[in-house]
mmCIF file of C-alpha atoms and ligand atoms in Angstrom:
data_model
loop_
_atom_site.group_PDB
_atom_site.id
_atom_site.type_symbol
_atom_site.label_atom_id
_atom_site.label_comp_id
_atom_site.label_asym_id
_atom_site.label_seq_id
_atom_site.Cartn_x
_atom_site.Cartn_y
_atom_site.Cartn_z
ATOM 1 C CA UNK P 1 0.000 0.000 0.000
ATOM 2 C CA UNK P 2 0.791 3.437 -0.441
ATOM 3 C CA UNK P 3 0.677 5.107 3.217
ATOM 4 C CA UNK P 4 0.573 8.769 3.991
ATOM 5 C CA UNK P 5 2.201 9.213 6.988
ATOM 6 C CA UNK P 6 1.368 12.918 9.151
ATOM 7 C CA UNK P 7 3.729 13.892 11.798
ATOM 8 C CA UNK P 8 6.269 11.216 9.910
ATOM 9 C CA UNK P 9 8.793 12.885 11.688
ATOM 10 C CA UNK P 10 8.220 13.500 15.038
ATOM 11 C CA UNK P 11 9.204 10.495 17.640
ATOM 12 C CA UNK P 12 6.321 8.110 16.697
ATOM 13 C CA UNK P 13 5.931 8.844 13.397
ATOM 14 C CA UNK P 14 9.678 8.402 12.677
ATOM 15 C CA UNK P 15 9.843 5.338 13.826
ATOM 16 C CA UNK P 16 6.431 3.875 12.469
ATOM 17 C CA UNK P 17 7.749 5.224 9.068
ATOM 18 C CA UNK P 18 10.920 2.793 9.196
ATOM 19 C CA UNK P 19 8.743 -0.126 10.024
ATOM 20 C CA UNK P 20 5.744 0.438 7.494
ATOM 21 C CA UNK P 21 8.687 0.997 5.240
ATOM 22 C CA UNK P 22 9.636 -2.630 6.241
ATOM 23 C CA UNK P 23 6.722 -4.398 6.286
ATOM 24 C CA UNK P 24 6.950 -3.292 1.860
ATOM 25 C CA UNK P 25 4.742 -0.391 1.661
ATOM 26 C CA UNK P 26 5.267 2.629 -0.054
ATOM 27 C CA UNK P 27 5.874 5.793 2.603
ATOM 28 C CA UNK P 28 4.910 9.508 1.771
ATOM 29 C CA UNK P 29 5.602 11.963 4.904
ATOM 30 C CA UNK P 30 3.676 15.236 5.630
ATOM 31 C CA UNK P 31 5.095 17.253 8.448
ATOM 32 C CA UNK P 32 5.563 21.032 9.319
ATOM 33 C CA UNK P 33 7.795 20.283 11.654
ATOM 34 C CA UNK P 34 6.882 22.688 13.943
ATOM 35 C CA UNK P 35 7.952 20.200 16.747
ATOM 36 C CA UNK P 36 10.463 17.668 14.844
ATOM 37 C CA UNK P 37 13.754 18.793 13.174
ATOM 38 C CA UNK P 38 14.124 18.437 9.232
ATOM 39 C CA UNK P 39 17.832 16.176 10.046
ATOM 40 C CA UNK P 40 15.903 13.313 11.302
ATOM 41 C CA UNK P 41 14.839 12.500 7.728
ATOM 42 C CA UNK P 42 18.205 11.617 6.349
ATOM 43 C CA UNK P 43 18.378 9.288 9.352
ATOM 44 C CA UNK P 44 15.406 7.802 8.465
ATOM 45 C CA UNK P 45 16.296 7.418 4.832
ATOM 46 C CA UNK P 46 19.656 5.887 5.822
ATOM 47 C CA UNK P 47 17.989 3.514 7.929
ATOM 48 C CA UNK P 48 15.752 2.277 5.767
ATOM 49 C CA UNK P 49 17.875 2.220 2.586
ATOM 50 C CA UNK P 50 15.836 4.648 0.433
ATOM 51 C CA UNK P 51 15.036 8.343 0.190
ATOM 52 C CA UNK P 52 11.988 8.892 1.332
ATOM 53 C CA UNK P 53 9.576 11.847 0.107
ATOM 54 C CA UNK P 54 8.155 14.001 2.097
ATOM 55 C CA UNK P 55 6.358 17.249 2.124
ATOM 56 C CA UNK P 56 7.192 20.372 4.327
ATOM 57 C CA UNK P 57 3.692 22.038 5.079
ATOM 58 C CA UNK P 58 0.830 22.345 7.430
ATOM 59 C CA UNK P 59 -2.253 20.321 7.064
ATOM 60 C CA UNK P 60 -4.403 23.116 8.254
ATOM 61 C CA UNK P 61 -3.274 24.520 4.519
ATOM 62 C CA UNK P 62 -6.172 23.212 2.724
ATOM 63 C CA UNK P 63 -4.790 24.060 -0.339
ATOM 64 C CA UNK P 64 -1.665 22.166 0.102
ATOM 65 C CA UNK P 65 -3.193 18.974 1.555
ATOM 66 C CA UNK P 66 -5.785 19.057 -1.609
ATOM 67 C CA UNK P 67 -2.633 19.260 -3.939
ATOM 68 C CA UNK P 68 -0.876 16.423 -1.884
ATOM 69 C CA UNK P 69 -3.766 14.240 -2.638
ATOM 70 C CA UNK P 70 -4.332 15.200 -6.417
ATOM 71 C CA UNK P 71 -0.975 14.427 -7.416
ATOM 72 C CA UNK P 72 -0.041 11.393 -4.729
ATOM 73 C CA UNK P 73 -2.386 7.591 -4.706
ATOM 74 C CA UNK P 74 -2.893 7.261 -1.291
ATOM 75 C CA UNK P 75 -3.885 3.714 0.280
ATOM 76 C CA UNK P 76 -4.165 4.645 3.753
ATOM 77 C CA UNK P 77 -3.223 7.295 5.974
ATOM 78 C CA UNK P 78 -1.624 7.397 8.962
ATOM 79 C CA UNK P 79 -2.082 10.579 11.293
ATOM 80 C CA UNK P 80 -0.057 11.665 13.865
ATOM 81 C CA UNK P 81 0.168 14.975 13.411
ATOM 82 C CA UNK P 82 -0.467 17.688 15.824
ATOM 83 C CA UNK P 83 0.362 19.524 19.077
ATOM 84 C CA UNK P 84 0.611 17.181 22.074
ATOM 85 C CA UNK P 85 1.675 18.490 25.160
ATOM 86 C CA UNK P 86 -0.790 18.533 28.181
ATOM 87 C CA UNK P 87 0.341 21.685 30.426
ATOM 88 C CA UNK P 88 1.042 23.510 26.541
ATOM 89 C CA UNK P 89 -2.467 22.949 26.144
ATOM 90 C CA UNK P 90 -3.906 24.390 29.235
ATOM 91 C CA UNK P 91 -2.385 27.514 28.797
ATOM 92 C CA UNK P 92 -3.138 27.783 24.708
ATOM 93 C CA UNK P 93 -6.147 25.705 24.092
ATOM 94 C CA UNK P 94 -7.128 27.775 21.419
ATOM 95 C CA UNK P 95 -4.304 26.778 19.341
ATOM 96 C CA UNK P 96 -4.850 23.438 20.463
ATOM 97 C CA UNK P 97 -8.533 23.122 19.128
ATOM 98 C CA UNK P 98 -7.490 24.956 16.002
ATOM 99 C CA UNK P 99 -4.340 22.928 15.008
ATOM 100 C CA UNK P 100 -5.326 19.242 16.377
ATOM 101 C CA UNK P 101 -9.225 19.532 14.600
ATOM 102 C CA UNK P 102 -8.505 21.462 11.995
ATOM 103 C CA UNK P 103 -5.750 19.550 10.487
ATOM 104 C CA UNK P 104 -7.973 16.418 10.936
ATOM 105 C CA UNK P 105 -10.713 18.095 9.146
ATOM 106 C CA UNK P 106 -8.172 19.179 6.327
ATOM 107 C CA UNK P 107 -7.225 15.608 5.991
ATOM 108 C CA UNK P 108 -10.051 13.716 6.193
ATOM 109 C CA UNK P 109 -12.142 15.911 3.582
ATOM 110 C CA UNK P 110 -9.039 15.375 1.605
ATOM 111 C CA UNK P 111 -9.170 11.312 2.054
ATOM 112 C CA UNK P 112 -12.679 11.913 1.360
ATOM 113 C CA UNK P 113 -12.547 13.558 -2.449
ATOM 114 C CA UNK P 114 -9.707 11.516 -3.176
ATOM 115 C CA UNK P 115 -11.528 7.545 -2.269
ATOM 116 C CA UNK P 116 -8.856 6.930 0.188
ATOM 117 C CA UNK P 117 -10.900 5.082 3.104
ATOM 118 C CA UNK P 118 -8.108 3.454 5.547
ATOM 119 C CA UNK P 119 -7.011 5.699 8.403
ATOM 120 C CA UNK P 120 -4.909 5.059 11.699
ATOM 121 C CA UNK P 121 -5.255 7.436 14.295
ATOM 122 C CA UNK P 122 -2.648 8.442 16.637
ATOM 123 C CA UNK P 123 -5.229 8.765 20.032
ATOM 124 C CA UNK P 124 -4.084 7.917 23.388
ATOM 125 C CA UNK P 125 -4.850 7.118 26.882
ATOM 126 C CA UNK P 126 -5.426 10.378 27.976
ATOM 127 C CA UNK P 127 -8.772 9.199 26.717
ATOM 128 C CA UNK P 128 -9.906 7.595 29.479
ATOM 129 C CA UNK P 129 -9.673 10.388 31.925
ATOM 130 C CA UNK P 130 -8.826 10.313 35.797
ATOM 131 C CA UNK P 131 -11.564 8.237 37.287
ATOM 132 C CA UNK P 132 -11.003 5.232 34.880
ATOM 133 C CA UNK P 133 -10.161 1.843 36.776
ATOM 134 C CA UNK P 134 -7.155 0.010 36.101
ATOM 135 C CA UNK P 135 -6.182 -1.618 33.978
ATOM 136 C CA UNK P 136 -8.534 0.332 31.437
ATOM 137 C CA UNK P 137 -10.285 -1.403 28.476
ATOM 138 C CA UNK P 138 -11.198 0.129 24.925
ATOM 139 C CA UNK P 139 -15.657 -0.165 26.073
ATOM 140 C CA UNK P 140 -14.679 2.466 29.137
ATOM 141 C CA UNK P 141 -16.744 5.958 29.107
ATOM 142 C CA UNK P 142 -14.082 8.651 27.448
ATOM 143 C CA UNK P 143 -13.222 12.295 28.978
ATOM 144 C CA UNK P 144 -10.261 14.412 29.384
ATOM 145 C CA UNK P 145 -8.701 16.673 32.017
ATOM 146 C CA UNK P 146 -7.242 19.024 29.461
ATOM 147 C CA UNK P 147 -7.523 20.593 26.009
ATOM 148 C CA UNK P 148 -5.209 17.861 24.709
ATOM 149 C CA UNK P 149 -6.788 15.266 25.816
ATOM 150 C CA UNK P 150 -10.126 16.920 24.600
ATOM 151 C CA UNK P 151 -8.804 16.970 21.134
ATOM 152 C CA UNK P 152 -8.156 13.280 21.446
ATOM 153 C CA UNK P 153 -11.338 13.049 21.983
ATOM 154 C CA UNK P 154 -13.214 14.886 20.596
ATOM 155 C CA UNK P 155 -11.427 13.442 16.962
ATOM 156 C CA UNK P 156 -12.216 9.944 18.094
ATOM 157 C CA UNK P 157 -15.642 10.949 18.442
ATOM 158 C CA UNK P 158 -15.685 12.825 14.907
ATOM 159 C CA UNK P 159 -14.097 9.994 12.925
ATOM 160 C CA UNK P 160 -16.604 7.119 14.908
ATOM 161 C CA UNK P 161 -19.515 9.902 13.275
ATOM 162 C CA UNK P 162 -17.748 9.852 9.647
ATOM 163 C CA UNK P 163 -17.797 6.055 9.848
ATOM 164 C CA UNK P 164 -21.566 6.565 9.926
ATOM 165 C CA UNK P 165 -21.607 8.673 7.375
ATOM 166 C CA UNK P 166 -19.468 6.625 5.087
ATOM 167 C CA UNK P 167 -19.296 3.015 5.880
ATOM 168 C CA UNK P 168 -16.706 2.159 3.609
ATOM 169 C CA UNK P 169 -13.909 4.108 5.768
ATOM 170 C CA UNK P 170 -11.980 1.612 7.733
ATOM 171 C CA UNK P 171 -10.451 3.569 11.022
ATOM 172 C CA UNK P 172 -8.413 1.960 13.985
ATOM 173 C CA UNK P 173 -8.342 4.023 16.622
ATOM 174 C CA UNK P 174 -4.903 3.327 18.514
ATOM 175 C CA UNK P 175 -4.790 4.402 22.209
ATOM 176 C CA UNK P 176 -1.266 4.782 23.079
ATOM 177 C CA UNK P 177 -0.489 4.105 26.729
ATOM 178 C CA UNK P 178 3.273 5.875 27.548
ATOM 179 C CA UNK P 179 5.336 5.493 24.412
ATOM 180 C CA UNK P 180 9.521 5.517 25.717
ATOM 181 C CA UNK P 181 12.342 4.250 24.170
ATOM 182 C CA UNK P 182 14.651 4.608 20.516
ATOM 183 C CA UNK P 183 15.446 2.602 17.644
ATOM 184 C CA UNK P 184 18.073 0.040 18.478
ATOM 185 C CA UNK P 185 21.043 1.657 16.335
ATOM 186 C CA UNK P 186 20.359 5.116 18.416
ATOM 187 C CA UNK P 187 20.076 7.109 15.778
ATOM 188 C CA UNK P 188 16.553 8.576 16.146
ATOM 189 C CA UNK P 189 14.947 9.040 19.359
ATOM 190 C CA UNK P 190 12.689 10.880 21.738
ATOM 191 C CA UNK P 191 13.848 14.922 21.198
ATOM 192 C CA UNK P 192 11.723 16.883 23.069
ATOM 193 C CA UNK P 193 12.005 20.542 22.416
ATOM 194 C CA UNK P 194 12.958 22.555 25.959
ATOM 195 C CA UNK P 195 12.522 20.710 28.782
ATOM 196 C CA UNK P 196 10.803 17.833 29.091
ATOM 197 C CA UNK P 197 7.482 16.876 29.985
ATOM 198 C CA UNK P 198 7.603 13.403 30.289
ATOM 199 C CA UNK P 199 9.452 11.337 32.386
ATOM 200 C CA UNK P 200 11.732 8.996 30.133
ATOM 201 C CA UNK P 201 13.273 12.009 28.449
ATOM 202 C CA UNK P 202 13.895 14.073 31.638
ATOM 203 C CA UNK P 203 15.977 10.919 32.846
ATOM 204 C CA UNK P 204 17.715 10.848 29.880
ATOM 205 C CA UNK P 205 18.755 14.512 30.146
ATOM 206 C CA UNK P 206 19.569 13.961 33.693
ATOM 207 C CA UNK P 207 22.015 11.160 32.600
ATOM 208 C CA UNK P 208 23.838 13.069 30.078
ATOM 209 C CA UNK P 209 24.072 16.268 32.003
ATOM 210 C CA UNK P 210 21.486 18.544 31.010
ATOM 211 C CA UNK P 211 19.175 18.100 33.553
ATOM 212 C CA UNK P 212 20.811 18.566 37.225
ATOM 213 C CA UNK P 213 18.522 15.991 38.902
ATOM 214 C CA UNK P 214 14.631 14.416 38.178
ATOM 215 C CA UNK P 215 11.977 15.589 40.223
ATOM 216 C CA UNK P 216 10.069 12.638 41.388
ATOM 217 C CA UNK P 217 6.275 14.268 41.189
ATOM 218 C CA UNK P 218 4.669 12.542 44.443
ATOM 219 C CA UNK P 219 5.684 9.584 46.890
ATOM 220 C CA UNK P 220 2.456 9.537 48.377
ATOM 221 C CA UNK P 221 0.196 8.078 45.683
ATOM 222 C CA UNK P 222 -1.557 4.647 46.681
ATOM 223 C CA UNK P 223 0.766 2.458 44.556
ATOM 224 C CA UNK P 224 3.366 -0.081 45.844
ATOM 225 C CA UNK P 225 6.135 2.040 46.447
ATOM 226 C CA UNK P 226 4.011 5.492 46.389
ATOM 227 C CA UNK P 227 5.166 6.901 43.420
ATOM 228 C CA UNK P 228 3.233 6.882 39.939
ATOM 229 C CA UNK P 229 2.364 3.500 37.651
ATOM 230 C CA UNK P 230 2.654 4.010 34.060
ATOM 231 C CA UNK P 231 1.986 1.305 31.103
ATOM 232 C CA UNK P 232 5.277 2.096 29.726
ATOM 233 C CA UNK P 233 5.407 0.761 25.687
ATOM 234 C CA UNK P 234 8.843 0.314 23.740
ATOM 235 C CA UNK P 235 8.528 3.045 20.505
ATOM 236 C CA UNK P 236 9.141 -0.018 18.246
ATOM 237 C CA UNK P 237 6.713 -1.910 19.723
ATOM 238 C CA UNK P 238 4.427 0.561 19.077
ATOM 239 C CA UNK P 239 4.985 1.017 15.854
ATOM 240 C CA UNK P 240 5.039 -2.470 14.990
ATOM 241 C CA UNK P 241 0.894 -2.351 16.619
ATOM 242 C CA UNK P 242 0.531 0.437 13.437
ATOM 243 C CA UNK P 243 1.838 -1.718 11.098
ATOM 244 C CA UNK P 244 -0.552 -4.341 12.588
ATOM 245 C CA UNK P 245 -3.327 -1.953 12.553
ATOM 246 C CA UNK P 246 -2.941 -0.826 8.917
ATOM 247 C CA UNK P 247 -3.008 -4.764 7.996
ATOM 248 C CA UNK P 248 -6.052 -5.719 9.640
ATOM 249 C CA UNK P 249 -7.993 -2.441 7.885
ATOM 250 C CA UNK P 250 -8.147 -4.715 4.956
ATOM 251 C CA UNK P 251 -10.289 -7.713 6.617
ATOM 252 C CA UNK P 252 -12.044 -6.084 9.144
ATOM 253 C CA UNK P 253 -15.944 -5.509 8.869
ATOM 254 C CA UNK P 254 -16.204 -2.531 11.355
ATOM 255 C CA UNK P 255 -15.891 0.907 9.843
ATOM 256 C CA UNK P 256 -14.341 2.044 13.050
ATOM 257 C CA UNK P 257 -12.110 -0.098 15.663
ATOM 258 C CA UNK P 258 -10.638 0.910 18.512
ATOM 259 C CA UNK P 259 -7.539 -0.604 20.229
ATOM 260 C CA UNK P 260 -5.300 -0.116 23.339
ATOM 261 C CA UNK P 261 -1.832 -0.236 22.354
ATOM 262 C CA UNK P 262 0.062 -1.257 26.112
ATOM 263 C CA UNK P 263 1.778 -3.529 27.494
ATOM 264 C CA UNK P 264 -0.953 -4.399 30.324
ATOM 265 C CA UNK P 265 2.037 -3.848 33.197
ATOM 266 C CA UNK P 266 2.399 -0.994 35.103
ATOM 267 C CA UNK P 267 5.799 0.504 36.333
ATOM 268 C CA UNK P 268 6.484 3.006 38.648
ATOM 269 C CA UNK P 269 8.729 6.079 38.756
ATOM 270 C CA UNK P 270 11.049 4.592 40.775
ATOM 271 C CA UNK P 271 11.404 1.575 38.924
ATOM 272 C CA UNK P 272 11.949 3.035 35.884
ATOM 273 C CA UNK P 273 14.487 5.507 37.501
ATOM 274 C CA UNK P 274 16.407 2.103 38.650
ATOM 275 C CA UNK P 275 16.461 0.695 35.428
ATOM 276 C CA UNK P 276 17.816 3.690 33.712
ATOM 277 C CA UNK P 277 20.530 3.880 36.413
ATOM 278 C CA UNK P 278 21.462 -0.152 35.629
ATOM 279 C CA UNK P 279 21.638 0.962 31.805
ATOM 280 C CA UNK P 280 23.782 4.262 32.625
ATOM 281 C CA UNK P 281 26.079 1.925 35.221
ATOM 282 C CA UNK P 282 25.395 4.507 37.884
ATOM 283 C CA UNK P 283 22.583 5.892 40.342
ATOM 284 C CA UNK P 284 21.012 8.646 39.062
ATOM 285 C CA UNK P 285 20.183 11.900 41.439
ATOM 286 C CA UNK P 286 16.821 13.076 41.958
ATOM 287 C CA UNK P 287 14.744 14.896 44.641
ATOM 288 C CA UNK P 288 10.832 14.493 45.541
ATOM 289 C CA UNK P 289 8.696 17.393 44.943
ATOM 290 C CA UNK P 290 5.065 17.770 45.046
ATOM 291 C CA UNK P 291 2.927 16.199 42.872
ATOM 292 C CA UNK P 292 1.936 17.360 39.308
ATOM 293 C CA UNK P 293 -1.518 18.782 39.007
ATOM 294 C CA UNK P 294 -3.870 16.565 36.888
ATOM 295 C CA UNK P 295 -1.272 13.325 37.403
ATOM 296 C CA UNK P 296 -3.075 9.949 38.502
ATOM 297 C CA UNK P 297 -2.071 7.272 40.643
ATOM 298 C CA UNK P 298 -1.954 4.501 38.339
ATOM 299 C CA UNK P 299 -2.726 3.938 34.242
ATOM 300 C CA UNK P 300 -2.067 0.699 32.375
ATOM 301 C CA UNK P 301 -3.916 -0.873 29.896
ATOM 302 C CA UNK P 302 -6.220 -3.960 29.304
ATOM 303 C CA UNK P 303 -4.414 -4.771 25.843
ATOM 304 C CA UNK P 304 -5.868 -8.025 25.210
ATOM 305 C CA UNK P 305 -8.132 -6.925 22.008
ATOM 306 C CA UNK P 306 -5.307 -5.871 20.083
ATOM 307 C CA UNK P 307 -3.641 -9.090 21.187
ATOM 308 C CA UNK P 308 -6.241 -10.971 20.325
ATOM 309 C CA UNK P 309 -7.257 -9.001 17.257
ATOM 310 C CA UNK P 310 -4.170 -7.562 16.024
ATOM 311 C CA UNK P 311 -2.282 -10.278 16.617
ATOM 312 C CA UNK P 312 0.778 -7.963 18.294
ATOM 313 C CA UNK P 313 1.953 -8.486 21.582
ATOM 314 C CA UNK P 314 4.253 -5.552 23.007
ATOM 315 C CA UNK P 315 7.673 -7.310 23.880
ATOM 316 C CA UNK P 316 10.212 -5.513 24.761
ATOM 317 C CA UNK P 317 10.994 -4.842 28.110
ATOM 318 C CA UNK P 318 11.525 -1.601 30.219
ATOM 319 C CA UNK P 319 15.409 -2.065 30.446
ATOM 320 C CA UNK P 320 15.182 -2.441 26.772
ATOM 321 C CA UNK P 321 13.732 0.596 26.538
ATOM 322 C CA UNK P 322 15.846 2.570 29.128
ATOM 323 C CA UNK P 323 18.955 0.665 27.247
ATOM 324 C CA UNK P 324 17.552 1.932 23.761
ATOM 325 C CA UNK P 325 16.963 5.357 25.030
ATOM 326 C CA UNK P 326 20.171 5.881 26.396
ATOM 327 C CA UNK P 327 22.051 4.486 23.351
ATOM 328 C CA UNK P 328 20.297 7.313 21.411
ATOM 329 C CA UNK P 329 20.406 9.771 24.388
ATOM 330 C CA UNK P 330 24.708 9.374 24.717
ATOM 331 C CA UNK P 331 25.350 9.041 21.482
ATOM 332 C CA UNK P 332 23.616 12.457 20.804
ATOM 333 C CA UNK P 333 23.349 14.722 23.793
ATOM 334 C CA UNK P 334 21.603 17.505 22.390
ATOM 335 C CA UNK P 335 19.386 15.403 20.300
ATOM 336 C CA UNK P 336 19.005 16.011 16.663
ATOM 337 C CA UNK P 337 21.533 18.701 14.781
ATOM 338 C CA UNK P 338 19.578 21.385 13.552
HETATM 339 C C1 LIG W 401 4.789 9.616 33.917
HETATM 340 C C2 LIG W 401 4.979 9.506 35.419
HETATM 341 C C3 LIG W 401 4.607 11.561 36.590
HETATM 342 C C4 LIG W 401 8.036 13.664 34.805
HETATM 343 C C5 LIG W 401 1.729 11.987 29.387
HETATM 344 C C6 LIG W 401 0.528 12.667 28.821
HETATM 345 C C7 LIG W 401 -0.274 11.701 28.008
HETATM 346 C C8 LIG W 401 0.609 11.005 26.999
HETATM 347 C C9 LIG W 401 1.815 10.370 27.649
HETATM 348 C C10 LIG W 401 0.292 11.975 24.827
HETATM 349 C C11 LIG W 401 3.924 10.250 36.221
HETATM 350 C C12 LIG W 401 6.063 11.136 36.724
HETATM 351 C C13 LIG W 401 7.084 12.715 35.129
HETATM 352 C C14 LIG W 401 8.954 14.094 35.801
HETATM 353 C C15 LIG W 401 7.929 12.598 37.387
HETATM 354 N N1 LIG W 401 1.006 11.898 25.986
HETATM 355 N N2 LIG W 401 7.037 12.185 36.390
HETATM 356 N N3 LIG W 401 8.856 13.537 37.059
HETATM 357 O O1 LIG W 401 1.705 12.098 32.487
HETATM 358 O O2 LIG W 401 1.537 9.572 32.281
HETATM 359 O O3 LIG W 401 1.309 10.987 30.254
HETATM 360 O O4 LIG W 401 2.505 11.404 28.366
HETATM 361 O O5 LIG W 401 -0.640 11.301 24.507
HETATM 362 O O6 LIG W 401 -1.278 12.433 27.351
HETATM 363 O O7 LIG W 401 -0.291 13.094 29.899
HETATM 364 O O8 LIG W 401 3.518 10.755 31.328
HETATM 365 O O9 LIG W 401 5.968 10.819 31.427
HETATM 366 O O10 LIG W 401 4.667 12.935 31.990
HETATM 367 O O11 LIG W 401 4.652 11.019 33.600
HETATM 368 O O12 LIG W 401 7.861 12.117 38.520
HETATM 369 O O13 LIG W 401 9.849 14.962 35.551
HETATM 370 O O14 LIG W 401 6.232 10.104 35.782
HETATM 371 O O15 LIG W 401 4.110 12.088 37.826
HETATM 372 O O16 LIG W 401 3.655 9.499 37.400
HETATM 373 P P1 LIG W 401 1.970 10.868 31.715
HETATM 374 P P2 LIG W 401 4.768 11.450 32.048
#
């Protein structure tokens, strides 16, 4: 197939492109990168072994993203694109509404001229708000806690309606759990822009000296050791659940199908803060400090449908992914050249 691929060059996206690449599609990327650096895309092309096309605009551009899909074929899309960080999003939600819906409106009335029916959503956890038992399931009530997560979704919600409207489109929803971790060779990886949000990168900065210490939000939650319980997911195995995802499109009956893309463990701060230290060979500092508004106690996922109906099984494990990271964090310290 011929896969459009949004956001191809952000962290997910990157990485999903090398292994759709793999599995013997075709790859075009779209990205603005307004949050990815235009160097990771002769990374990609070495490591896959081909030059790979991609186009430099916004999908909000209308005009663009109609001329992307009159002169490309497009099998399938995949779309990652847009703005994703939670406290970002609080404090512009505006441009959080406009960019995340609008490009998805750009691109599916695009999809929609053109005949292209497959999609694969980038959605995530977030989904299932901060009431949501553990380990969470893909039939659980959806909310958010902030405009980002409202985005999420409130496209989810969209697409389910344009699957109505048009029975032929085959969507997977893919709700990510805590994506961490780099392609083996360590030359692409997590590159957050300023300081990081999430907790894998901030370790990783802490380990190669730009970050003085981690700031463990919170000792005190209910959990076994009273700090927070993530489903942490390897990158890779992540994108191998799109690749999976984009292959069942073709045999499923549902216009719309949502799956949990986790590993169905959860690990704690402090665990993961061990495990980087055994792939660094030393302890790593940190301090606790209060806990993070909006943070809950525990998340991991009930990923037995995509198991089941995928057919993928996340398998790496979390020192593979603190190894991974690390190999790409050392080997370059302030991420991607510019
Ligand atoms: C993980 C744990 C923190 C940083 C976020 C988004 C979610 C999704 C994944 C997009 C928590 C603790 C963190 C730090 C810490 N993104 N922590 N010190 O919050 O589970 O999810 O990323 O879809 O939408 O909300 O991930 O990595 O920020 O936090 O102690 O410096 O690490 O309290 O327990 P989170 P995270």
């Amino acid at each position: 197939m011929r896969v459009l691929v949004s956001g191809g060059a952000g962290y997910i996206g990157s990485h999903t492109t090398l292994q759709v690449l793999a599995a013997g599609h075709d790859v075009v990327v779209v990205d603005n990168f307004s949050n990815a650096k235009p160097s990771v895309m002769a990374r990609l092309e070495a490591l896959a072994g081909q030059p790979i096309e991609v186009h430099g605009f916004d999908l909000t551009d209308r005009d663009k993203t109609e001329h992307l899909f009159a002169t490309e074929q497009f099998d399938a899309v995949i779309h990652f694109a847009g703005f994703k960080a939670v406290g970002e999003s609080v404090e512009k939600p505006l441009e959080y509404y406009e960019n995340n819906l609008d490009s998805t409106f750009s691109l599916v009335r695009a999809m929609q001229r053109h005949g292209v029916k497959k999609l694969v959503f980038s959605s995530s956890a977030t989904v299932y708000g901060e009431d949501a038992p553990v380990p969470m399931k893909e039939d659980f009530p959806t909310s958010a806690t902030n405009p980002y997560g409202w985005t999420k979704v409130m496209i989810e919600q969209i697409l389910r309606d344009v699957a109505v409207a048009d029975p032929e489109m085959r969507i997977a929803l893919l709700r990510y759990f805590n994506p961490v971790g780099a392609h083996p060779s360590g030359t692409i990886g997590e590159d957050p822009q300023g300081i990081p949000n999430n907790l894998v990168p901030f370790i990783a900065q802490v380990a190669v000296g730009r970050r003085e210490h981690l700031n463990i939000f919170g000792d005190d939650y209910d959990t076994p050791d009273g700090t927070g319980l993530r489903d942490y997911i390897h990158v890779e195995d992540l994108a191998a659940g799109h690749v999976a995802a984009l292959n069942r499109l073709g045999q499923v009956d549902d216009a719309v199908s949502t799956w949990n893309l986790g590993t169905g463990h959860g690990t704690s701060v402090k665990e993961m803060l061990a495990a980087f230290s055994r792939a660094v060979g030393r302890d790593l500092p940190y301090q606790v400090a209060p806990r993070r508004p909006g943070d809950i106690a525990a998340s991991y996922a009930d990923p037995s449908r995509a198991n089941r109906e995928l057919g993928w099984q996340a398998t790496r494990t979390v020192d593979d992914m603190c190894a991974d990271t690390w190999r790409w964090q050392s080997g370059n310290p302030e991420g991607y050249p510019s």
